[in-house]
mmCIF file of C-alpha atoms in Angstrom:
data_model
loop_
_atom_site.group_PDB
_atom_site.id
_atom_site.type_symbol
_atom_site.label_atom_id
_atom_site.label_comp_id
_atom_site.label_asym_id
_atom_site.label_seq_id
_atom_site.Cartn_x
_atom_site.Cartn_y
_atom_site.Cartn_z
ATOM 1 C CA MET O 27 69.699 72.216 86.591
ATOM 2 C CA VAL O 28 73.647 72.815 85.432
ATOM 3 C CA SER O 29 75.608 70.351 83.549
ATOM 4 C CA THR O 30 78.434 68.699 84.647
ATOM 5 C CA ARG O 31 80.178 70.270 81.162
ATOM 6 C CA SER O 32 78.933 73.373 81.619
ATOM 7 C CA PHE O 33 79.798 73.823 84.931
ATOM 8 C CA LEU O 34 83.409 71.957 84.535
ATOM 9 C CA SER O 35 83.584 74.638 81.244
ATOM 10 C CA ALA O 36 82.936 77.776 83.549
ATOM 11 C CA ALA O 37 85.292 76.603 85.553
ATOM 12 C CA LEU O 38 87.793 76.113 83.166
ATOM 13 C CA VAL O 39 87.225 80.157 81.313
ATOM 14 C CA ALA O 40 87.509 81.525 85.489
ATOM 15 C CA SER O 41 90.695 79.345 86.037
ATOM 16 C CA VAL O 42 92.106 80.871 82.778
ATOM 17 C CA VAL O 43 90.929 85.036 83.817
ATOM 18 C CA LEU O 44 92.246 84.640 86.802
ATOM 19 C CA ALA O 45 95.802 83.109 85.880
ATOM 20 C CA ALA O 46 95.900 85.479 83.054
ATOM 21 C CA CYS O 47 95.248 88.285 85.790
ATOM 22 C CA GLY O 48 98.310 87.094 88.339
ATOM 23 C CA GLY O 49 100.863 87.850 85.726
ATOM 24 C CA SER O 50 103.605 89.938 86.332
ATOM 25 C CA ASP O 51 103.313 93.815 85.563
ATOM 26 C CA SER O 52 106.973 94.528 86.178
ATOM 27 C CA GLY O 53 107.786 95.607 82.955
ATOM 28 C CA THR O 54 105.066 98.011 82.667
ATOM 29 C CA SER O 55 105.251 101.942 83.467
ATOM 30 C CA ALA O 56 103.308 102.641 86.489
ATOM 31 C CA ASP O 57 101.075 104.981 84.686
ATOM 32 C CA SER O 58 99.896 101.881 82.570
ATOM 33 C CA HIS O 59 99.960 99.927 85.803
ATOM 34 C CA VAL O 60 97.614 102.541 87.989
ATOM 35 C CA ALA O 61 95.294 103.363 84.766
ATOM 36 C CA THR O 62 93.581 99.917 85.539
ATOM 37 C CA GLN O 63 92.965 101.444 89.293
ATOM 38 C CA VAL O 64 90.706 104.173 87.510
ATOM 39 C CA GLU O 65 88.016 101.223 87.457
ATOM 40 C CA ALA O 66 88.467 101.281 91.274
ATOM 41 C CA THR O 67 85.137 102.986 92.762
ATOM 42 C CA ASP O 68 83.794 102.689 96.048
ATOM 43 C CA ALA O 69 80.633 105.198 95.064
ATOM 44 C CA GLU O 70 79.584 106.664 91.523
ATOM 45 C CA GLY O 71 82.285 109.341 91.324
ATOM 46 C CA VAL O 72 84.142 108.293 93.463
ATOM 47 C CA ARG O 73 87.781 106.772 92.180
ATOM 48 C CA VAL O 74 90.789 106.197 92.500
ATOM 49 C CA VAL O 75 92.654 107.815 89.602
ATOM 50 C CA PRO O 76 96.216 108.414 88.285
ATOM 51 C CA PRO O 77 98.153 111.021 89.185
ATOM 52 C CA THR O 78 98.034 111.985 85.724
ATOM 53 C CA GLN O 79 94.760 112.126 85.351
ATOM 54 C CA ALA O 80 94.521 114.109 89.072
ATOM 55 C CA ALA O 81 96.953 116.867 87.298
ATOM 56 C CA ALA O 82 94.725 116.860 84.298
ATOM 57 C CA THR O 83 91.398 117.360 86.639
ATOM 58 C CA ILE O 84 94.217 120.461 88.458
ATOM 59 C CA ALA O 85 94.867 122.206 85.504
ATOM 60 C CA ASP O 86 91.637 122.036 84.025
ATOM 61 C CA SER O 87 89.917 122.642 87.456
ATOM 62 C CA PRO O 88 86.269 123.503 87.939
ATOM 63 C CA GLU O 89 86.689 126.838 89.869
ATOM 64 C CA ASP O 90 85.174 124.881 93.259
ATOM 65 C CA LEU O 91 87.659 122.055 93.253
ATOM 66 C CA VAL O 92 89.052 120.895 96.564
ATOM 67 C CA ILE O 93 92.891 119.575 96.740
ATOM 68 C CA LEU O 94 92.988 117.621 99.469
ATOM 69 C CA ASP O 95 95.570 116.388 101.536
ATOM 70 C CA VAL O 96 95.235 114.227 104.618
ATOM 71 C CA ARG O 97 98.899 113.867 105.636
ATOM 72 C CA THR O 98 100.314 115.561 108.933
ATOM 73 C CA LYS O 99 101.308 119.273 108.822
ATOM 74 C CA GLU O 100 104.763 118.092 109.018
ATOM 75 C CA GLU O 101 104.913 115.963 105.997
ATOM 76 C CA PHE O 102 102.643 118.743 103.973
ATOM 77 C CA ASP O 103 105.491 121.496 104.905
ATOM 78 C CA GLU O 104 108.142 119.157 102.857
ATOM 79 C CA GLY O 105 106.172 119.403 99.756
ATOM 80 C CA HIS O 106 102.493 119.317 98.666
ATOM 81 C CA ILE O 107 100.463 119.566 95.387
ATOM 82 C CA GLU O 108 99.749 124.053 95.023
ATOM 83 C CA GLY O 109 96.051 124.658 96.157
ATOM 84 C CA ALA O 110 96.429 121.302 98.563
ATOM 85 C CA VAL O 111 94.413 122.173 101.903
ATOM 86 C CA LEU O 112 95.610 120.101 104.793
ATOM 87 C CA LEU O 113 93.463 118.080 106.926
ATOM 88 C CA ASP O 114 95.524 115.524 108.856
ATOM 89 C CA PHE O 115 94.119 112.354 108.852
ATOM 90 C CA SER O 116 95.733 111.294 112.376
ATOM 91 C CA ARG O 117 93.289 114.106 114.207
ATOM 92 C CA ASP O 118 90.716 113.158 116.799
ATOM 93 C CA ASP O 119 88.349 114.993 115.296
ATOM 94 C CA PHE O 120 88.785 114.253 111.134
ATOM 95 C CA ALA O 121 85.655 112.441 110.808
ATOM 96 C CA GLU O 122 84.082 115.197 112.072
ATOM 97 C CA GLU O 123 86.221 118.566 109.914
ATOM 98 C CA LEU O 124 85.497 116.448 106.627
ATOM 99 C CA ALA O 125 81.960 116.497 107.705
ATOM 100 C CA LYS O 126 81.917 120.145 107.498
ATOM 101 C CA PHE O 127 83.219 120.178 104.050
ATOM 102 C CA ASP O 128 80.932 120.543 101.197
ATOM 103 C CA PRO O 129 80.215 117.099 99.955
ATOM 104 C CA ASP O 130 78.591 118.811 96.486
ATOM 105 C CA VAL O 131 81.885 119.963 95.125
ATOM 106 C CA PRO O 132 84.827 117.880 93.189
ATOM 107 C CA TYR O 133 87.527 116.436 95.125
ATOM 108 C CA VAL O 134 91.349 115.851 94.525
ATOM 109 C CA LEU O 135 92.038 113.764 97.570
ATOM 110 C CA TYR O 136 96.140 112.300 98.544
ATOM 111 C CA CYS O 137 97.968 111.456 100.972
ATOM 112 C CA ARG O 138 101.691 110.151 101.187
ATOM 113 C CA SER O 139 101.372 106.628 99.390
ATOM 114 C CA GLY O 140 97.392 105.688 99.469
ATOM 115 C CA ASN O 141 96.526 104.490 102.452
ATOM 116 C CA ARG O 142 95.135 107.747 104.547
ATOM 117 C CA SER O 143 93.442 108.696 101.825
ATOM 118 C CA SER O 144 91.548 105.030 101.176
ATOM 119 C CA GLY O 145 90.176 105.527 104.634
ATOM 120 C CA THR O 146 89.513 109.295 103.903
ATOM 121 C CA ARG O 147 87.558 107.971 100.827
ATOM 122 C CA GLU O 148 85.545 105.366 102.729
ATOM 123 C CA ILE O 149 84.481 107.818 105.066
ATOM 124 C CA MET O 150 83.821 110.358 102.285
ATOM 125 C CA VAL O 151 81.222 108.003 100.868
ATOM 126 C CA ASP O 152 79.625 107.349 103.898
ATOM 127 C CA LEU O 153 79.337 111.494 104.156
ATOM 128 C CA GLY O 154 77.817 111.686 100.853
ATOM 129 C CA PHE O 155 81.189 113.462 98.699
ATOM 130 C CA ARG O 156 79.919 112.876 95.171
ATOM 131 C CA SER O 157 83.209 113.807 93.511
ATOM 132 C CA VAL O 158 86.202 112.590 94.683
ATOM 133 C CA GLU O 159 89.604 111.415 92.844
ATOM 134 C CA ASP O 160 91.899 110.104 94.714
ATOM 135 C CA VAL O 161 95.721 110.060 93.770
ATOM 136 C CA ASP O 162 96.832 106.422 92.975
ATOM 137 C CA GLY O 163 100.240 106.199 94.927
ATOM 138 C CA GLY O 164 99.453 109.664 96.793
ATOM 139 C CA ILE O 165 101.867 111.538 97.128
ATOM 140 C CA VAL O 166 104.725 108.848 95.960
ATOM 141 C CA GLY O 167 102.828 108.356 92.930
ATOM 142 C CA TRP O 168 102.869 112.041 92.072
ATOM 143 C CA GLN O 169 106.525 112.585 92.584
ATOM 144 C CA ALA O 170 106.684 109.419 90.368
ATOM 145 C CA ALA O 171 105.084 110.927 87.317
ATOM 146 C CA GLY O 172 106.896 113.920 87.636
ATOM 147 C CA LEU O 173 104.507 116.349 88.504
ATOM 148 C CA PRO O 174 105.288 119.652 90.619
ATOM 149 C CA LEU O 175 105.128 120.084 94.591
ATOM 150 C CA ILE O 176 105.687 123.111 96.333
ATOM 151 C CA ALA O 177 107.315 123.751 99.962
ATOM 152 C CA GLY O 178 106.235 125.827 102.523
#
């Protein structure tokens, strides 16, 4: 049986930890804040990463790496990561088309800000994809990190 003192001690520790986590990060850089997101995983090997980490993966890319852009064609044409493949998240057959991709190769995934790629990540986990780096903040985060885009 747990004593009242043990319970209160545990509650105090938990409240201190929660208070520390609730502080403002307004004084931190985007990458230092984003770096904490590397720990966010949906499944082993499927994770949210800072733009700089995704860029490093692309720079030292495995031969079969797929850079997957899930924005609209118009957004893609305005600027995308070089070598990216477009699969519009708003397509009615999006999940069926995504299922045609090889789940055994590595992916760098992004959208505009992270909402559509988050949904895509969930589908990829359900489909058994094993190596996905979702760019935290999407193309907006990529640009904020000063990373290059190509148009067209």
